[in-house]
Tab-separated table of C-alpha atoms in Angstrom:
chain	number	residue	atom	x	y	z
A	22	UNK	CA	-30.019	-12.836	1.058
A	23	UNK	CA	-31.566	-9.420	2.841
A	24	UNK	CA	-31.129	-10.492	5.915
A	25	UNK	CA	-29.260	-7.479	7.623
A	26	UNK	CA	-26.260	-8.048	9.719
A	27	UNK	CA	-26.754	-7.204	13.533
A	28	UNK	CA	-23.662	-5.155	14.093
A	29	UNK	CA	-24.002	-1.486	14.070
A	30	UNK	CA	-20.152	-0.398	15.174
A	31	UNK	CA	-16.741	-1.915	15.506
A	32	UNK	CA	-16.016	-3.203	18.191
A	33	UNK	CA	-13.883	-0.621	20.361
A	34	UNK	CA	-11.628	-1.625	22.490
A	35	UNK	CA	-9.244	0.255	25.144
A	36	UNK	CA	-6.328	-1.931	25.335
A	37	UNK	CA	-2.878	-2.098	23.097
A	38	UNK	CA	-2.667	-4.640	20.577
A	39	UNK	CA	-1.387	-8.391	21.864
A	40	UNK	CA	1.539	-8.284	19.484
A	41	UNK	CA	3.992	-6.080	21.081
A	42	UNK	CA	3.955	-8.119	24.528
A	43	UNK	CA	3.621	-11.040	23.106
A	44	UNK	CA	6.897	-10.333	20.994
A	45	UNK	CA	8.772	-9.539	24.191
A	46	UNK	CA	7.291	-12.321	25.823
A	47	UNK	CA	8.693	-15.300	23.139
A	48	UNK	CA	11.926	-13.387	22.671
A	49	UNK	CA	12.576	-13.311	26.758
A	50	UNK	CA	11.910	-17.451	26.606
A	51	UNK	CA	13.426	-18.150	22.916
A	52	UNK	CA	15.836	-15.201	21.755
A	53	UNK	CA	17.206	-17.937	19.363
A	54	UNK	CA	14.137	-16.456	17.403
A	55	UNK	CA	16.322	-13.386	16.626
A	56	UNK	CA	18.393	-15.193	14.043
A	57	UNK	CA	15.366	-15.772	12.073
A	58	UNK	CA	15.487	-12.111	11.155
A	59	UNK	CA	16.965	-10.494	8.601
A	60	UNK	CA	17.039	-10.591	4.705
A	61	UNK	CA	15.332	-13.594	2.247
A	62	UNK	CA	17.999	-13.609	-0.396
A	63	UNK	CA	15.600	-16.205	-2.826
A	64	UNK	CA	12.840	-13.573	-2.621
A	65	UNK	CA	14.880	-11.392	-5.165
A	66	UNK	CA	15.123	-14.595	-7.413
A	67	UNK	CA	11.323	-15.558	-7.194
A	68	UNK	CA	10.499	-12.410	-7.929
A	69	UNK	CA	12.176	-11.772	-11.137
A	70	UNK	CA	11.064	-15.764	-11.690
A	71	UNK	CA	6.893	-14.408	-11.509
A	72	UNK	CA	8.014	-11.318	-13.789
A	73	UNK	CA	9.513	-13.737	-16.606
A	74	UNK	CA	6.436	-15.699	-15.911
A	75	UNK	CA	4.612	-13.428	-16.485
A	76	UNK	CA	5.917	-11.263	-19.632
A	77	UNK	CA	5.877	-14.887	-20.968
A	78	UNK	CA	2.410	-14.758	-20.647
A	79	UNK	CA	1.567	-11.275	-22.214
A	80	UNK	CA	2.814	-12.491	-25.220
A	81	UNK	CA	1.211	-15.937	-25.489
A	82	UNK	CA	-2.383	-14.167	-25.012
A	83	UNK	CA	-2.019	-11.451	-27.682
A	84	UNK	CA	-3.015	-13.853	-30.343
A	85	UNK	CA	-5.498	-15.946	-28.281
A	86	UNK	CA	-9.602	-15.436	-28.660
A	87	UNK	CA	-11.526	-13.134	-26.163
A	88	UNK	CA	-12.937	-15.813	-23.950
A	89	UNK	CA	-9.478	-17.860	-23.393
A	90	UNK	CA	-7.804	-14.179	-22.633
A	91	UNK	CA	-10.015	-13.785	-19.700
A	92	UNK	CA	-9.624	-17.803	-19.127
A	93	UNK	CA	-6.281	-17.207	-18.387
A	94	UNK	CA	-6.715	-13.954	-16.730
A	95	UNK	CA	-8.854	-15.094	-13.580
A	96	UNK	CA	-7.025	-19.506	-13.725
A	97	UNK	CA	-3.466	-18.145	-13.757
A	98	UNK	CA	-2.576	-14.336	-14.014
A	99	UNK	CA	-4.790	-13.339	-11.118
A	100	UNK	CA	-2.627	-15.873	-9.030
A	101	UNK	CA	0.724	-14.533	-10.172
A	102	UNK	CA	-0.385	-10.803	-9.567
A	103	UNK	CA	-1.829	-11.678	-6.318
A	104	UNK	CA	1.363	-13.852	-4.937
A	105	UNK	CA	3.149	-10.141	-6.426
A	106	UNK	CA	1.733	-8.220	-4.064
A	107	UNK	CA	2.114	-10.151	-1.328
A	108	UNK	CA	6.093	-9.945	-2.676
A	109	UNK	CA	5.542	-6.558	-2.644
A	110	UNK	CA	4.052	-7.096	1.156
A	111	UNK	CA	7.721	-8.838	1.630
A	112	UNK	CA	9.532	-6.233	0.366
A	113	UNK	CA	8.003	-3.656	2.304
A	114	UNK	CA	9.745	-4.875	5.617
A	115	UNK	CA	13.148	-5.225	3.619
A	116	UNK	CA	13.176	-8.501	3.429
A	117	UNK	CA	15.038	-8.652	0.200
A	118	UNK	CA	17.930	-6.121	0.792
A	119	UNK	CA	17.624	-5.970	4.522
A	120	UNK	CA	17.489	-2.505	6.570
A	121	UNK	CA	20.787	-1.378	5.624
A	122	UNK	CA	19.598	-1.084	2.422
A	123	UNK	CA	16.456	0.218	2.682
A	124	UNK	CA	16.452	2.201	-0.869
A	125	UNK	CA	17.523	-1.094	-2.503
A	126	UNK	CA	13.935	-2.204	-1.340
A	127	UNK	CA	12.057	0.663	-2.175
A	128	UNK	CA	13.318	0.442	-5.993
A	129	UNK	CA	13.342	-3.682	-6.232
A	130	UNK	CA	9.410	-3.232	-5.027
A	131	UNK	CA	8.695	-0.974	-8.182
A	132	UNK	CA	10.608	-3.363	-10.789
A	133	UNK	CA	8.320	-6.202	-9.241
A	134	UNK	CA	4.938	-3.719	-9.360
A	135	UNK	CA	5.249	-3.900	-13.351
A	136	UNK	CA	2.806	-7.081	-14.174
A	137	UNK	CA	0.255	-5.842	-11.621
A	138	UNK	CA	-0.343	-2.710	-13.811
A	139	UNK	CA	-1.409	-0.613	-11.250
A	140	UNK	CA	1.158	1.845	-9.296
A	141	UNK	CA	0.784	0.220	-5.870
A	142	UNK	CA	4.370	-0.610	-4.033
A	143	UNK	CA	5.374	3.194	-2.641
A	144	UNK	CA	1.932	3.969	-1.690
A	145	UNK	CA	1.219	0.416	-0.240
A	146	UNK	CA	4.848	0.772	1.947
A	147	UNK	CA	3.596	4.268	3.473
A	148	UNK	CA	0.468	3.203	4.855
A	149	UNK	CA	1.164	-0.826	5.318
A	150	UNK	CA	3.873	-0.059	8.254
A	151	UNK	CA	1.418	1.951	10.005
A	152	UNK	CA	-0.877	-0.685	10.160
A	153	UNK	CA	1.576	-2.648	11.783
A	154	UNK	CA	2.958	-0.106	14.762
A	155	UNK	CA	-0.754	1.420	14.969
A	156	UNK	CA	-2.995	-1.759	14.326
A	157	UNK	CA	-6.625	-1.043	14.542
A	158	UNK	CA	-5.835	2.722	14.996
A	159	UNK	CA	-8.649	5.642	14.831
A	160	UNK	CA	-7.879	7.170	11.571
A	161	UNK	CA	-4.393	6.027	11.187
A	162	UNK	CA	-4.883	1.734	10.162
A	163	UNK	CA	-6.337	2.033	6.467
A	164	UNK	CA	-6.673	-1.981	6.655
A	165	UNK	CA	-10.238	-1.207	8.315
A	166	UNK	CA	-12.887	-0.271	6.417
A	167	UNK	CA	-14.513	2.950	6.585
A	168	UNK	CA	-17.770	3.508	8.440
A	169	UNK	CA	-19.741	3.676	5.162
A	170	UNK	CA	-18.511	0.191	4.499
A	171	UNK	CA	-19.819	-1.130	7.805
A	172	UNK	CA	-22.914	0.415	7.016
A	173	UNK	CA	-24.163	0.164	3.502
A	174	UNK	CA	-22.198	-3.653	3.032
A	175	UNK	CA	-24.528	-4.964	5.738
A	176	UNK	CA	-26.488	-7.874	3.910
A	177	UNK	CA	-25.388	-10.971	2.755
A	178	UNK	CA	-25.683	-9.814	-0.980
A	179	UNK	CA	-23.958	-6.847	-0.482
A	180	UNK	CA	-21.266	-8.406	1.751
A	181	UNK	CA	-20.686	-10.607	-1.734
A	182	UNK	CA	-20.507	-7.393	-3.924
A	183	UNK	CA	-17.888	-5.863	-1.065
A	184	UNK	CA	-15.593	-8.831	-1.798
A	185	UNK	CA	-15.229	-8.226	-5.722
A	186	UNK	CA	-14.899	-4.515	-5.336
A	187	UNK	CA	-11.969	-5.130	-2.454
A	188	UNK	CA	-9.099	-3.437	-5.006
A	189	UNK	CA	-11.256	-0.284	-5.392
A	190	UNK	CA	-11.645	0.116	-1.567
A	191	UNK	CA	-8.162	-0.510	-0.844
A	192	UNK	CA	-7.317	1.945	-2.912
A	193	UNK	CA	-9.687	4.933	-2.190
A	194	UNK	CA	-9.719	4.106	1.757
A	195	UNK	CA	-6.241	5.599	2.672
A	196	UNK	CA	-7.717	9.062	0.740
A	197	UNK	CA	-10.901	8.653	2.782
A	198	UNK	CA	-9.365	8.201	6.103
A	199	UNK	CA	-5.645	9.284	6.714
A	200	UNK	CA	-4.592	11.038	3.577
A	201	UNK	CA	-0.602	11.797	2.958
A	202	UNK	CA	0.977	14.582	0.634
A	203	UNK	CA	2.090	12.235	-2.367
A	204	UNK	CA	6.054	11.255	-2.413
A	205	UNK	CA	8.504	11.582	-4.552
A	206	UNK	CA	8.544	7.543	-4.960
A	207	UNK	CA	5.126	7.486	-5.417
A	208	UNK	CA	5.747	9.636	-8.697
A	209	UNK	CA	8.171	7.569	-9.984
A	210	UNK	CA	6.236	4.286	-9.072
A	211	UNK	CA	3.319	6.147	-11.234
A	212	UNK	CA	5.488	7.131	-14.035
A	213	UNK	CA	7.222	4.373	-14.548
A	214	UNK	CA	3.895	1.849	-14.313
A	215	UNK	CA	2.483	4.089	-16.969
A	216	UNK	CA	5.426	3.991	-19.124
A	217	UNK	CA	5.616	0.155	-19.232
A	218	UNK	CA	1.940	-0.068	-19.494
A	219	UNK	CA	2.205	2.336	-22.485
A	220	UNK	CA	5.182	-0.061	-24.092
A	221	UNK	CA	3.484	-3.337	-23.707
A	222	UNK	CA	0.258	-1.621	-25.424
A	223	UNK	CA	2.424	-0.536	-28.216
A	224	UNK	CA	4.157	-3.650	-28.887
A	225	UNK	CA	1.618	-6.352	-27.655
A	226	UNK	CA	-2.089	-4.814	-28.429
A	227	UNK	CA	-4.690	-4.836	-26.053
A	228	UNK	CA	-5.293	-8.236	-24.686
A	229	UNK	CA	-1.976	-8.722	-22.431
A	230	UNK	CA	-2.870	-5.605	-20.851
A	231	UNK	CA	-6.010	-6.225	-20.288
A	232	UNK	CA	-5.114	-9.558	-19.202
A	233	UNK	CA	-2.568	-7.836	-16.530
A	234	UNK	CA	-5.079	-5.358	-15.008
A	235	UNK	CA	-8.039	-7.593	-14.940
A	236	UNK	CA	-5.990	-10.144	-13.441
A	237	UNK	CA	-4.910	-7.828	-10.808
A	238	UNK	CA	-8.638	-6.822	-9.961
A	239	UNK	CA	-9.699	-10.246	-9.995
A	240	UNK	CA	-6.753	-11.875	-7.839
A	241	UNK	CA	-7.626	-9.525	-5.178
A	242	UNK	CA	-11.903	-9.655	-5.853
A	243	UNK	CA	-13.472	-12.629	-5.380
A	244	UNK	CA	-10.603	-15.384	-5.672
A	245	UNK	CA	-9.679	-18.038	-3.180
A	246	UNK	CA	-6.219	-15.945	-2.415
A	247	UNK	CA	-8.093	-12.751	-1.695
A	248	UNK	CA	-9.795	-14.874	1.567
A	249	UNK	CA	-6.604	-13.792	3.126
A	250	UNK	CA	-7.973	-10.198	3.196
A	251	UNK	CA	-10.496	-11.393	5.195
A	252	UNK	CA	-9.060	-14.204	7.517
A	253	UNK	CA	-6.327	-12.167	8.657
A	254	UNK	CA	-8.173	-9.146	11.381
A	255	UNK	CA	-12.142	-9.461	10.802
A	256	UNK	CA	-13.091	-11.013	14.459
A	257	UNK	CA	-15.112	-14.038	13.557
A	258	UNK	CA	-14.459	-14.968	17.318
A	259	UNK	CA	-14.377	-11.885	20.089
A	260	UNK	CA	-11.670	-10.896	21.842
A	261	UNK	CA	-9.446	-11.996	19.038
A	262	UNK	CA	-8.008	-9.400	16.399
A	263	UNK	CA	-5.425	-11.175	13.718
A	264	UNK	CA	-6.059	-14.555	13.121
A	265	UNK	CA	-3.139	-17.120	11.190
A	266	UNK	CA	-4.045	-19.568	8.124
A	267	UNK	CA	-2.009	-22.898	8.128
A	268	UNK	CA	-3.420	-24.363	4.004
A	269	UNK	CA	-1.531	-24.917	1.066
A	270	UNK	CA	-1.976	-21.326	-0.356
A	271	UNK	CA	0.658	-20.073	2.089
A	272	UNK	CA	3.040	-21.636	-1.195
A	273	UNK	CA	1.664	-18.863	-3.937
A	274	UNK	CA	1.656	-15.966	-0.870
A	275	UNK	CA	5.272	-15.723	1.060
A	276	UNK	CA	3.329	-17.383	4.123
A	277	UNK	CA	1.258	-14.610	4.755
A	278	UNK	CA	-1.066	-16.987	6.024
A	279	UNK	CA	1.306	-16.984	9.452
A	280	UNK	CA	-0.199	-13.726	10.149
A	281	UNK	CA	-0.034	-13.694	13.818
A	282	UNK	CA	3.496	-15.048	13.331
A	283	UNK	CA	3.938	-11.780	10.996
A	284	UNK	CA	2.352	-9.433	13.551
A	285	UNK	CA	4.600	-10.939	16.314
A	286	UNK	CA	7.876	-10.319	14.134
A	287	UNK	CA	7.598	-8.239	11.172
A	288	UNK	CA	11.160	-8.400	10.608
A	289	UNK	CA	11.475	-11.995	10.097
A	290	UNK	CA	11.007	-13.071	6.483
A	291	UNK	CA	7.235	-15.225	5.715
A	292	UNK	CA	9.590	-18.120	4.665
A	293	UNK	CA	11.017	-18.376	8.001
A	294	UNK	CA	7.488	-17.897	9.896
A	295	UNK	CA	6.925	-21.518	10.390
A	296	UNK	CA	9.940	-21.579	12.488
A	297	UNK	CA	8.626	-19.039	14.674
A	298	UNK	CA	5.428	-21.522	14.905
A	299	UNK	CA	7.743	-24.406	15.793
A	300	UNK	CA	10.167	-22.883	18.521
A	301	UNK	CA	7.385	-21.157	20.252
A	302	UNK	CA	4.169	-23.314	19.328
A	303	UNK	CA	2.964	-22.982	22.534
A	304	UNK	CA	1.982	-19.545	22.202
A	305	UNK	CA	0.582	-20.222	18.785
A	306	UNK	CA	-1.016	-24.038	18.608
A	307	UNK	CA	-4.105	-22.567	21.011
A	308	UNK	CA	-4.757	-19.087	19.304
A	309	UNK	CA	-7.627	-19.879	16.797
A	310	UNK	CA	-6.618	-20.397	12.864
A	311	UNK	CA	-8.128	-21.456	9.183
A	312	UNK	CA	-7.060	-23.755	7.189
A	313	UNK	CA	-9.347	-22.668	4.205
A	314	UNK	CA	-9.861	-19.391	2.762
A	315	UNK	CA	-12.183	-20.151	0.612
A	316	UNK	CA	-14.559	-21.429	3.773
A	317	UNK	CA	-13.371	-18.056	5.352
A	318	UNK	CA	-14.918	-15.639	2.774
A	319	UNK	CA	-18.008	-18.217	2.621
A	320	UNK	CA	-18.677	-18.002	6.461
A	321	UNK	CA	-17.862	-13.842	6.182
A	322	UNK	CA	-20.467	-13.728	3.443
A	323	UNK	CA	-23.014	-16.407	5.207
A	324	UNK	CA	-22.900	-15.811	8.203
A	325	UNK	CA	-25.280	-12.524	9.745
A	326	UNK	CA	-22.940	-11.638	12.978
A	327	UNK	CA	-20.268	-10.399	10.617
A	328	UNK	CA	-19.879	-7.613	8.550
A	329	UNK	CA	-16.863	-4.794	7.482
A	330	UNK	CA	-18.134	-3.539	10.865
A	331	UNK	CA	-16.429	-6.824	12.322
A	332	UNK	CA	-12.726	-5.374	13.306
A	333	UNK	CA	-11.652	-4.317	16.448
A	334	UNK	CA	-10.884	-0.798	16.744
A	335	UNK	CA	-8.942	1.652	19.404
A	336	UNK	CA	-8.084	5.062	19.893
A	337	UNK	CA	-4.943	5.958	19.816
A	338	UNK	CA	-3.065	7.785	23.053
A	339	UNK	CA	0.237	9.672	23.077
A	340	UNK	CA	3.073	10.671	19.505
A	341	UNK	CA	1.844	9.468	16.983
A	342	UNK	CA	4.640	8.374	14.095
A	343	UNK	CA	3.663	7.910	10.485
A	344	UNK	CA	5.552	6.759	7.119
């Protein structure tokens, strides 16, 4: 368990991501692809579905003892606020509204923000698309951890204590490393989390909220759905930077499994990412995938080579355009 992980740095590389080309590439041989993008009208309908679900639940737990409160919390509500984020994720690259109504988007992602308890859609939107254009980015990509992660999280002990503080470092990370004056949205996304946070206190108690906000820490912690976290850039094999999952969780997570599939064509709804597989599987079926997550954040953990230092990593040359 002290064993201390060999790497030292990321690994820095000085060549553009794969996904632009790549893109360009599939669309040249198959631009059928291009009618895969566009809006996911059921993604408006599942998400008001999870929130039902969901304010169903605050108000079966109010009443319930201690230890079947946070039962429930980590078996079921950690799932539903986890698969919300990742609806969130969706929603983020207009998926439900489409581009055309971008606004529509940025207010739908707020309503579906209310069970996770935590203000997260209008900051997760500014920072999440620069991820995408700038992936693995000196001091712009804010999915890599900072160098004090790489450091300090460097046995296998601490590399398990890293995985159930994930929220927290997701959320300070952007304020460590590329900082943004706060938006107007983000104000509103704040003040109206706190407001229904405040109502479902006053008419519910204490237990459905602290069912909500536990469940959020723990769906993203150490939970089979947070492996995607993991699986989707840490380089478990060199030379290779995002990494798909083909498993059954890809049901509870808009497909976010398909990553390289996501990479390749952000626009394209996760629903419709399999498609992208199929038409052009030959560019996909050799790239190398999981199918567990839970095996992923066991081998992350386990295995000595790998470490938060294990992303690949590139300075960034010419304009530079952020959210």
């Amino acid at each position: 368990m002290g064993n201390r992980v060999a790497r030292d740095d990321y690994e820095w590389v000085y060549t553009d991501q794969p996904h632009a080309d790549r893109r360009k590439e599939i669309l040249a041989k198959y631009p059928e692809i291009k009618s895969l993008m566009g809006p996911d009208p059921r993604i408006k309908w599942i998400v008001c579905m999870m929130l039902l679900v969901q304010f169903l639940a605050f108000y079966l737990v109010k009443d319930l003892d201690w230890k079947w409160v946070l039962f429930w919390t980590y078996a079921f509500g950690s799932c539903i606020n986890h698969s919300m984020t990742l609806a969130i994720h969706e929603i983020s690259h207009n998926t439900a509204f489409g581009n055309n109504r971008a606004m529509w988007n940025r207010w739908f992602a707020i309503f579906a923000n209310l069970p996770i308890g935590l203000p997260y859609s209008a900051f997760f939107k500014r920072y999440h698309l620069d991820h995408h254009r700038y992936l693995g980015g000196d001091g712009i990509d804010v999915d890599i951890p900072t160098a004090f992660e790489g450091w300090f999280f460097c046995t296998r002990f601490r590399k398990f204590v890293w995985i159930i503080l994930q929220p927290l470092f997701y959320a300070v990370r952007p304020l460590c490393i590329n900082p943004k004056p706060v938006s107007r949205l983000e104000i509103i996304n704040l003040a109206v989390q706190v407001a229904f946070d405040a109502g479902l206190y006053y008419l519910w108690g204490i237990k459905p909220l602290v069912y909500m906000l536990a469940g959020s820490m723990l769906g993203m912690g150490l939970h089979p759905i947070s492996g995607h976290f993991i699986a989707e850039h840490y380089m478990f094999l060199k030379g290779h930077e995002t990494y798909s999952y083909y498993g059954s969780l890809n049901l509870l997570t808009f497909n976010v499994g398909y990553h390289n599939e996501h990479h390749d064509f952000p626009s394209i709804p996760g629903r419709r990412l399999p498609q992208v597989k199929k038409i052009a599987a030959e560019y996909y079926d050799d790239l190398p995938h999981y199918t567990s997550w839970v095996k992923v954040l066991y081998d992350f953990i386990m295995d000595d080579t790998l470490s938060p230092y294990s992303r690949v990593k590139r300075k960034l040359k010419g304009e530079i355009k952020q959210e």
